[in-house]
Amino acid sequence: MVANGRDEPALVPARLSTGIVGLDEVLGGGLPQGHMYLVEGESGAGKTTLGLQFLLAGQRRGERTLWITLSETERQLLQSAHSHGWSLAGVEVCNPVAAGHVRQAEDKYSFFSPADVELDEIRNAIAAATERIRPSRVVFDPFSDVRHLAREVLHYRRQVLSLREFFNEHGCTVLLMQELTRGSAGDLQAEALVHGYLTLHQDAPEYGGQRRRLRVHKMRGMPFRDGFHDFSIQTGGIEVYPRLIAAEHVDQHAEECMASGLPQLDTLLGGGVDRGSSMLIMGAAGVGKSTLATQFAIAGAHRGEKAAIFIFDETVRTFRARAEKLGLSMTHLLADARLTVRQIDSAEVSAGQFTNMVMRAVDNGVITVVIDSLTGYLSTMPEERFLAAYLHELLTTLSHRNVVTILTLAQHGLVGEQVAAPVDVSYLSDTVLLIRYFESLGHIRRAISVVKKRSGAHEVAVREMRIDAGGITIGEPLTNFQGVLSGVPRFTGDPGQRGVRE
């Protein structure tokens, strides 16, 4: 752009990939080129790994890169890279305080404090390395050492300003890695002077692996996805799972029903389950919730549709063995990828990571998602009160993508009065199926009913459900019983039919 006869810089700078797909998505495409950014985090939160991925992303593009460190040797850096299977060939390393830059005793200085002289030496070494290498990307890890050496807030501010202007003149995009020690004035100085600022957090739950989250606090002149985003450190680097925003996935689809493969169940549901809706199956342990959910997934897979089942409460081996014994064969469906079954370890997988798994499956063509069960999914939540918010965004997003979502939820108790489920999410679901045990003449039987369907009419009858080697059978309405849903019904029909199943 030309203004007043002079060339003006582009108003929108080019974006640089961080080398982390999820983080680029959070940032709206990457980091604006030519600026300085502050990354804070506790020890072990992933700062070094993030910095290495940032430089290696530049290496793949043929850019020159520079790693500046004051307290880590090149050998230690190579070991960190080797643990992820990376080669640092081509990444220049500058250590201004390595052998050859020997500090002197304090009494050798006459007019300047040791910190003044040390920082001056460090700045000169960094300037010389930058002039020689001409890097496009720079990582300074740990920048916390500069804060400690500066001692005074004003001096620290001047150092940050000096480095910012120097790197800006040389067109460098810089990440400053710093220990997260909130509350000091020095921290606030750095946050105010850099172009962008993000933090890495890690928590140690009472049971299970580390839970990590990141948050972008500011990015000048650019939109980004705010809030906390889960991430994990895998062999191969950091994976970021952006917070799901349902409004970004709105689309229009034709109304259509998905059949269960059981005509009487479809009749009970008023024709089936609507595409783009969610269905919650509630009941006591062992009543048949998982089996019924599997029936829907397998029926869709037989029609050539892709389905994914995420199980929290049992192993894949047990799940498949149980399904095969009930006539729900899935071997060939798994072989041609029309059906996928994945076991989720709630002690190791965060809520954001699980959401990412679901969305990846949908991106690969899955149109039926089964989550078995919400009781296990609840274990991935940092706090129970967030479950409804996570589920709302997930279910709404899947609805916009025209995916049928089937959830199971266990209620406490068996026969008779049952206690409420551990969490009430029935209001989030479009359809709610209730399966209850009831006792009749010394036999335990099952009853199924639809207690809610937002999108249309459904049967209000209570029917018997039987599960045997032939699979699921939905019987006629239990018209000869009253109080079935209480678990202890009264027989009100013909006494001669008392022992006959409906």
XYZ file of C-alpha atoms in Angstrom:
502
model
C 0.000 0.000 0.000
C 1.333 3.479 -0.881
C 0.457 6.549 1.194
C 2.012 10.039 0.839
C 4.499 8.653 -1.639
C 5.883 6.119 0.861
C 5.449 2.365 1.087
C 3.479 1.454 4.197
C 3.730 -1.972 5.871
C 0.841 -4.371 5.355
C -1.915 -3.839 7.884
C -2.428 -7.575 8.238
C 0.902 -9.411 8.735
C 1.408 -12.930 7.446
C 0.626 -15.744 9.875
C 3.233 -18.270 10.956
C 2.195 -21.770 11.949
C 3.240 -22.740 15.463
C 3.685 -26.323 14.297
C 0.707 -27.330 16.470
C -2.520 -27.658 14.466
C -4.868 -27.132 17.410
C -2.975 -24.068 18.645
C -3.081 -22.539 15.160
C -6.853 -23.032 15.229
C -7.094 -21.307 18.621
C -5.019 -18.416 17.243
C -7.132 -18.097 14.120
C -4.417 -19.308 11.755
C -1.129 -18.896 13.603
C 1.063 -16.127 15.003
C 1.323 -12.796 13.152
C 4.841 -12.578 11.783
C 7.489 -10.235 13.136
C 6.296 -9.837 16.732
C 7.324 -10.939 20.218
C 5.166 -13.284 22.306
C 5.324 -14.340 25.942
C 4.625 -17.970 26.885
C 4.363 -18.656 30.616
C 3.977 -21.963 32.367
C 5.001 -24.009 35.372
C 7.963 -26.335 35.143
C 6.947 -29.356 33.063
C 3.937 -27.652 31.489
C 5.377 -27.966 27.966
C 7.123 -24.654 27.230
C 10.279 -26.217 25.767
C 8.274 -28.672 23.663
C 6.128 -25.845 22.287
C 9.228 -23.818 21.451
C 10.867 -26.724 19.635
C 7.740 -27.372 17.570
C 7.630 -23.687 16.646
C 11.221 -23.753 15.374
C 10.851 -27.082 13.574
C 7.772 -25.755 11.763
C 10.026 -22.994 10.440
C 12.709 -25.503 9.498
C 10.219 -27.377 7.334
C 9.539 -24.130 5.486
C 13.220 -23.497 4.890
C 13.450 -20.689 7.470
C 16.474 -20.000 9.638
C 15.865 -20.538 13.334
C 17.619 -19.657 16.587
C 17.300 -21.060 20.104
C 18.626 -18.803 22.894
C 19.206 -20.273 26.351
C 20.959 -19.092 29.495
C 20.641 -22.198 31.664
C 20.261 -25.224 29.381
C 23.093 -26.852 27.461
C 22.814 -27.842 23.816
C 23.080 -31.467 24.872
C 20.036 -31.147 27.139
C 18.106 -29.553 24.299
C 19.044 -32.383 21.952
C 17.868 -34.915 24.536
C 14.488 -33.172 24.761
C 14.157 -33.270 20.976
C 15.283 -36.912 20.795
C 12.521 -37.945 23.241
C 10.014 -36.836 20.580
C 11.931 -38.328 17.669
C 13.028 -34.929 16.324
C 16.286 -33.845 14.740
C 17.538 -30.329 15.469
C 19.800 -30.243 12.444
C 19.796 -26.658 11.203
C 18.524 -25.130 14.459
C 21.187 -22.742 15.739
C 21.738 -22.619 19.518
C 23.093 -19.560 21.316
C 24.157 -19.769 24.971
C 25.610 -16.384 26.015
C 26.763 -17.715 29.391
C 28.502 -20.848 28.113
C 32.229 -21.441 28.613
C 34.172 -18.411 27.477
C 31.704 -15.979 29.070
C 33.028 -16.322 32.631
C 31.487 -14.137 35.299
C 33.842 -12.263 37.643
C 33.535 -11.656 41.361
C 31.356 -8.763 42.415
C 34.271 -6.716 43.795
C 35.814 -6.470 40.309
C 33.170 -3.994 39.187
C 33.526 -0.307 39.917
C 30.569 1.563 38.404
C 28.033 -1.141 37.416
C 26.413 -3.962 39.340
C 27.154 -7.543 38.217
C 23.606 -7.745 36.815
C 24.223 -4.695 34.588
C 27.400 -6.113 33.131
C 25.976 -9.617 32.719
C 22.893 -8.386 30.910
C 25.034 -6.210 28.670
C 27.183 -9.210 27.754
C 24.110 -11.343 27.147
C 22.519 -8.693 24.930
C 25.716 -8.348 22.873
C 26.007 -12.118 22.413
C 22.373 -12.369 21.294
C 22.827 -9.449 18.886
C 25.939 -11.023 17.377
C 24.217 -14.397 16.904
C 21.182 -12.765 15.321
C 23.291 -10.690 12.941
C 25.206 -13.797 11.906
C 22.282 -16.228 11.537
C 19.533 -13.825 10.396
C 16.760 -16.069 11.834
C 13.071 -15.742 11.019
C 12.076 -17.515 14.246
C 13.645 -17.163 17.687
C 12.884 -18.922 20.975
C 14.374 -17.514 24.212
C 14.073 -20.227 26.880
C 14.092 -19.485 29.750
C 13.555 -15.740 29.567
C 12.924 -15.863 33.331
C 16.699 -15.599 33.810
C 16.645 -12.085 32.365
C 13.961 -11.125 34.852
C 16.084 -12.441 37.730
C 19.258 -10.734 36.519
C 17.538 -7.393 35.993
C 16.432 -7.331 39.657
C 14.621 -4.001 39.334
C 11.321 -3.671 37.484
C 12.431 -0.610 35.492
C 15.593 -2.332 34.369
C 13.634 -5.421 33.356
C 11.197 -3.290 31.348
C 14.074 -1.676 29.495
C 15.525 -5.070 28.622
C 12.218 -6.280 27.196
C 11.775 -3.072 25.181
C 15.332 -3.275 23.897
C 14.943 -6.863 22.739
C 11.543 -6.157 21.212
C 12.881 -3.296 19.103
C 16.029 -5.207 18.109
C 14.155 -8.309 16.939
C 11.500 -6.189 15.231
C 14.186 -4.459 13.180
C 15.479 -7.853 12.061
C 12.009 -9.230 11.205
C 12.125 -12.001 13.813
C 9.117 -13.722 15.326
C 10.087 -14.426 18.935
C 8.743 -16.628 21.721
C 9.876 -15.705 25.237
C 9.485 -18.685 27.579
C 9.011 -17.789 31.227
C 8.158 -19.538 34.477
C 4.610 -18.834 35.617
C 4.970 -16.849 38.848
C 1.922 -14.646 39.006
C 1.741 -11.547 41.153
C 5.075 -9.781 40.658
C 5.379 -6.418 38.952
C 7.949 -7.802 36.546
C 5.443 -10.270 35.128
C 2.997 -7.487 34.369
C 5.696 -5.494 32.559
C 6.398 -8.320 30.122
C 2.705 -8.993 29.509
C 2.115 -5.350 28.620
C 5.075 -5.029 26.241
C 4.711 -8.154 24.119
C 2.338 -8.539 21.176
C 0.710 -11.676 22.529
C 0.583 -13.626 25.772
C -0.490 -17.171 26.608
C -0.153 -19.447 29.615
C 0.228 -23.195 30.020
C -1.356 -24.798 33.083
C -1.128 -28.281 34.538
C -3.074 -29.905 37.349
C -2.492 -33.169 39.167
C -5.822 -34.845 39.974
C -6.076 -37.145 42.971
C -6.121 -40.058 40.532
C -4.961 -40.314 36.930
C -2.514 -38.478 34.713
C -1.698 -34.789 34.480
C -4.412 -32.553 33.058
C -3.059 -29.685 30.982
C -4.799 -26.567 29.675
C -3.693 -23.431 27.875
C -5.201 -19.989 27.621
C -4.506 -17.126 25.231
C -4.779 -13.901 27.222
C -4.145 -11.411 24.438
C -3.175 -11.112 20.788
C -3.057 -7.514 19.632
C -5.147 -6.659 16.608
C -6.413 -10.173 15.904
C -9.321 -12.365 16.988
C -8.640 -15.633 18.765
C -10.599 -18.328 20.580
C -10.542 -17.346 24.229
C -11.097 -19.489 27.296
C -9.231 -22.613 28.356
C -8.272 -25.338 25.873
C -7.132 -28.809 26.906
C -3.836 -30.103 25.551
C -1.582 -33.098 26.063
C 2.093 -33.862 25.541
C 2.510 -36.993 23.442
C 5.575 -38.595 21.901
C 5.838 -36.362 18.870
C 4.865 -33.112 20.550
C 1.982 -31.128 21.972
C -1.590 -31.738 20.838
C -4.081 -28.933 21.524
C -7.814 -29.577 21.627
C -9.600 -26.275 20.922
C -12.690 -25.535 22.948
C -15.769 -26.479 20.945
C -18.026 -23.619 19.841
C -21.284 -24.937 18.374
C -22.125 -21.679 16.582
C -19.195 -22.262 14.219
C -20.762 -25.440 12.800
C -24.286 -24.344 11.862
C -25.596 -26.006 8.688
C -28.965 -26.926 7.193
C -30.061 -30.527 6.618
C -33.227 -32.242 5.443
C -35.410 -33.845 8.107
C -35.023 -37.619 8.198
C -35.500 -40.468 10.660
C -32.971 -43.178 11.497
C -34.491 -46.624 12.029
C -33.300 -48.920 14.802
C -33.767 -52.170 12.896
C -36.524 -53.149 15.366
C -39.945 -52.209 13.905
C -41.749 -52.168 17.259
C -39.077 -49.955 18.804
C -39.415 -47.549 15.881
C -43.176 -47.536 16.457
C -42.593 -46.723 20.116
C -40.366 -43.820 19.021
C -42.885 -42.487 16.534
C -40.927 -43.606 13.499
C -37.353 -43.697 14.749
C -34.717 -41.231 15.886
C -34.442 -37.964 13.972
C -31.164 -37.189 12.227
C -29.289 -34.453 14.009
C -30.884 -35.250 17.370
C -29.637 -36.790 20.602
C -31.158 -39.672 22.534
C -30.524 -40.520 26.184
C -31.086 -44.119 27.337
C -31.520 -44.322 31.117
C -31.821 -47.320 33.395
C -30.233 -49.464 36.082
C -27.019 -51.422 35.650
C -27.408 -54.428 33.343
C -30.867 -53.468 32.117
C -29.780 -53.285 28.467
C -28.793 -49.672 27.821
C -25.532 -50.485 26.039
C -27.150 -53.291 24.063
C -29.927 -51.019 22.837
C -27.456 -48.274 21.879
C -25.352 -50.846 20.010
C -28.465 -51.990 18.131
C -28.906 -48.499 16.668
C -25.222 -48.261 15.652
C -25.163 -51.705 14.008
C -28.449 -51.094 12.185
C -26.974 -47.935 10.676
C -23.737 -49.701 9.752
C -25.716 -52.405 7.928
C -27.286 -49.616 5.841
C -23.785 -48.476 4.838
C -23.607 -45.597 7.325
C -20.570 -45.057 9.526
C -21.019 -45.340 13.298
C -18.602 -44.857 16.211
C -19.028 -46.265 19.719
C -16.992 -44.774 22.575
C -17.033 -46.976 25.673
C -15.940 -45.906 29.142
C -17.136 -48.742 31.359
C -15.810 -51.931 29.754
C -13.064 -53.173 27.464
C -13.480 -53.563 23.721
C -12.990 -57.305 24.087
C -15.820 -57.642 26.626
C -18.048 -55.335 24.601
C -17.600 -57.346 21.401
C -18.027 -60.703 23.137
C -21.296 -59.593 24.750
C -22.630 -58.204 21.477
C -21.790 -61.389 19.544
C -23.590 -63.565 22.133
C -26.715 -61.450 21.678
C -26.683 -61.804 17.912
C -25.239 -58.342 17.270
C -22.418 -59.444 14.991
C -19.943 -56.671 14.196
C -16.778 -58.399 12.952
C -17.296 -57.578 9.275
C -18.544 -54.087 10.106
C -15.351 -53.382 12.034
C -13.236 -54.840 9.231
C -14.547 -52.440 6.591
C -14.585 -49.450 9.018
C -18.342 -48.918 8.898
C -18.246 -49.377 12.674
C -15.517 -48.331 15.098
C -15.355 -49.154 18.803
C -12.925 -47.231 20.994
C -12.273 -47.668 24.686
C -11.706 -44.416 26.612
C -9.607 -44.364 29.781
C -11.203 -41.526 31.741
C -8.183 -41.389 34.075
C -5.919 -40.426 31.174
C -8.163 -38.604 28.696
C -9.396 -35.064 29.311
C -12.814 -33.799 28.277
C -11.320 -31.681 25.510
C -9.321 -34.599 24.169
C -12.423 -36.787 24.092
C -14.390 -34.100 22.258
C -11.578 -33.932 19.722
C -11.797 -37.717 19.194
C -15.533 -37.457 18.509
C -15.155 -34.579 16.056
C -12.361 -36.377 14.188
C -14.654 -39.369 13.762
C -17.415 -37.106 12.413
C -14.952 -35.451 10.022
C -14.202 -38.969 8.730
C -17.850 -39.568 7.859
C -19.376 -40.955 11.075
C -23.080 -40.045 11.358
C -23.996 -42.059 14.473
C -22.083 -41.525 17.728
C -22.646 -43.650 20.833
C -21.234 -42.515 24.194
C -21.461 -45.356 26.702
C -21.740 -44.061 29.321
C -22.152 -40.542 30.642
C -21.179 -41.880 34.048
C -17.705 -42.590 32.649
C -17.650 -39.341 30.684
C -18.298 -37.507 33.931
C -14.925 -38.787 35.187
C -13.116 -36.727 32.507
C -14.574 -33.481 33.827
C -12.336 -31.247 35.958
C -15.449 -30.383 37.975
C -18.948 -31.858 37.745
C -20.633 -28.525 37.123
C -18.899 -28.275 33.744
C -20.475 -31.463 32.383
C -23.670 -29.772 31.220
C -21.706 -27.029 29.437
C -19.417 -29.534 27.677
C -22.353 -31.725 26.685
C -24.423 -28.800 25.447
C -21.676 -27.662 23.066
C -20.922 -31.219 21.923
C -24.555 -32.216 21.332
C -25.384 -28.930 19.609
C -22.354 -29.195 17.346
C -23.194 -32.785 16.413
C -26.780 -31.712 15.766
C -25.545 -29.033 13.358
C -23.513 -31.754 11.613
C -26.674 -33.922 11.299
C -25.211 -36.633 13.546
C -27.368 -38.863 15.736
C -25.881 -38.975 19.250
C -26.895 -41.791 21.602
C -25.969 -41.504 25.270
C -26.420 -43.979 28.110
C -26.747 -43.059 31.765
C -26.956 -45.423 34.732
C -29.425 -44.925 37.562
C -28.729 -46.263 41.030
C -30.832 -49.163 42.286
C -32.240 -52.254 40.583
C -35.816 -53.405 41.139
C -38.270 -51.128 42.913
C -37.684 -47.509 43.670
C -34.593 -46.209 41.900
C -32.472 -43.291 42.954
C -31.841 -40.481 40.514
C -28.864 -40.635 38.147
C -25.568 -39.089 39.322
C -26.122 -36.128 36.994
C -29.282 -34.751 35.390
C -28.713 -34.175 31.684
C -32.092 -35.365 30.434
C -33.058 -31.778 29.588
C -30.174 -31.621 27.083
C -31.392 -34.629 25.082
C -34.043 -34.505 22.363
C -35.330 -38.012 23.155
C -35.245 -39.908 26.452
C -35.760 -43.669 26.667
C -36.327 -45.215 30.086
C -35.711 -48.919 30.717
C -36.847 -50.362 34.055
C -36.731 -53.713 35.784
C -40.004 -54.958 37.241
C -40.939 -58.106 39.113
C -43.772 -60.398 38.063
C -44.555 -63.792 39.619
C -40.977 -64.320 40.763
C -39.419 -63.281 37.475
C -37.424 -60.142 36.687
C -38.632 -58.505 33.499
C -37.762 -55.315 31.624
C -40.024 -52.478 30.555
C -39.195 -49.736 28.060
C -40.931 -46.423 27.460
C -40.318 -43.103 25.732
C -40.665 -40.324 28.285
C -39.618 -37.459 26.006
C -39.311 -36.629 22.320
C -38.969 -33.004 21.275
C -39.335 -33.426 17.548
C -42.711 -35.161 17.300
C -45.285 -37.584 18.598
C -44.331 -40.887 20.174
C -46.062 -43.802 21.847
C -46.900 -43.285 25.494
C -47.276 -47.005 26.097
C -44.991 -49.048 28.346
C -43.751 -52.116 26.456
C -41.806 -55.153 27.579
C -38.231 -55.520 26.338
C -36.561 -58.911 26.214
C -32.875 -59.642 25.637
C -31.733 -63.154 24.767
C -29.441 -64.977 22.348
C -31.545 -63.729 19.453
C -31.008 -60.103 20.399
C -33.560 -57.515 21.510
C -37.297 -58.044 21.250
C -39.835 -55.300 21.955
C -43.190 -56.746 23.023
C -46.724 -55.403 23.026
C -47.843 -52.714 25.496
C -48.127 -53.981 29.087
C -51.835 -53.225 29.318
C -52.480 -55.878 31.988
C -50.165 -54.205 34.498
C -50.311 -50.983 36.423
C -47.355 -49.349 38.166
C -44.679 -51.017 36.007
C -42.396 -47.984 36.210
C -42.422 -48.219 39.989
C -40.749 -51.636 39.704
C -43.521 -53.412 41.684
C -46.583 -53.486 39.376
C -50.104 -54.710 40.062
C -51.683 -57.176 37.653
C -55.032 -55.768 36.478
C -55.879 -58.074 33.572
C -57.461 -61.500 33.166
C -56.238 -63.745 36.019
C -55.891 -66.545 33.513
C -53.245 -64.556 31.703
C -51.325 -63.659 34.866
C -48.314 -65.829 34.156
C -48.259 -65.172 30.402
C -45.864 -62.604 29.009
C -47.380 -59.725 27.152
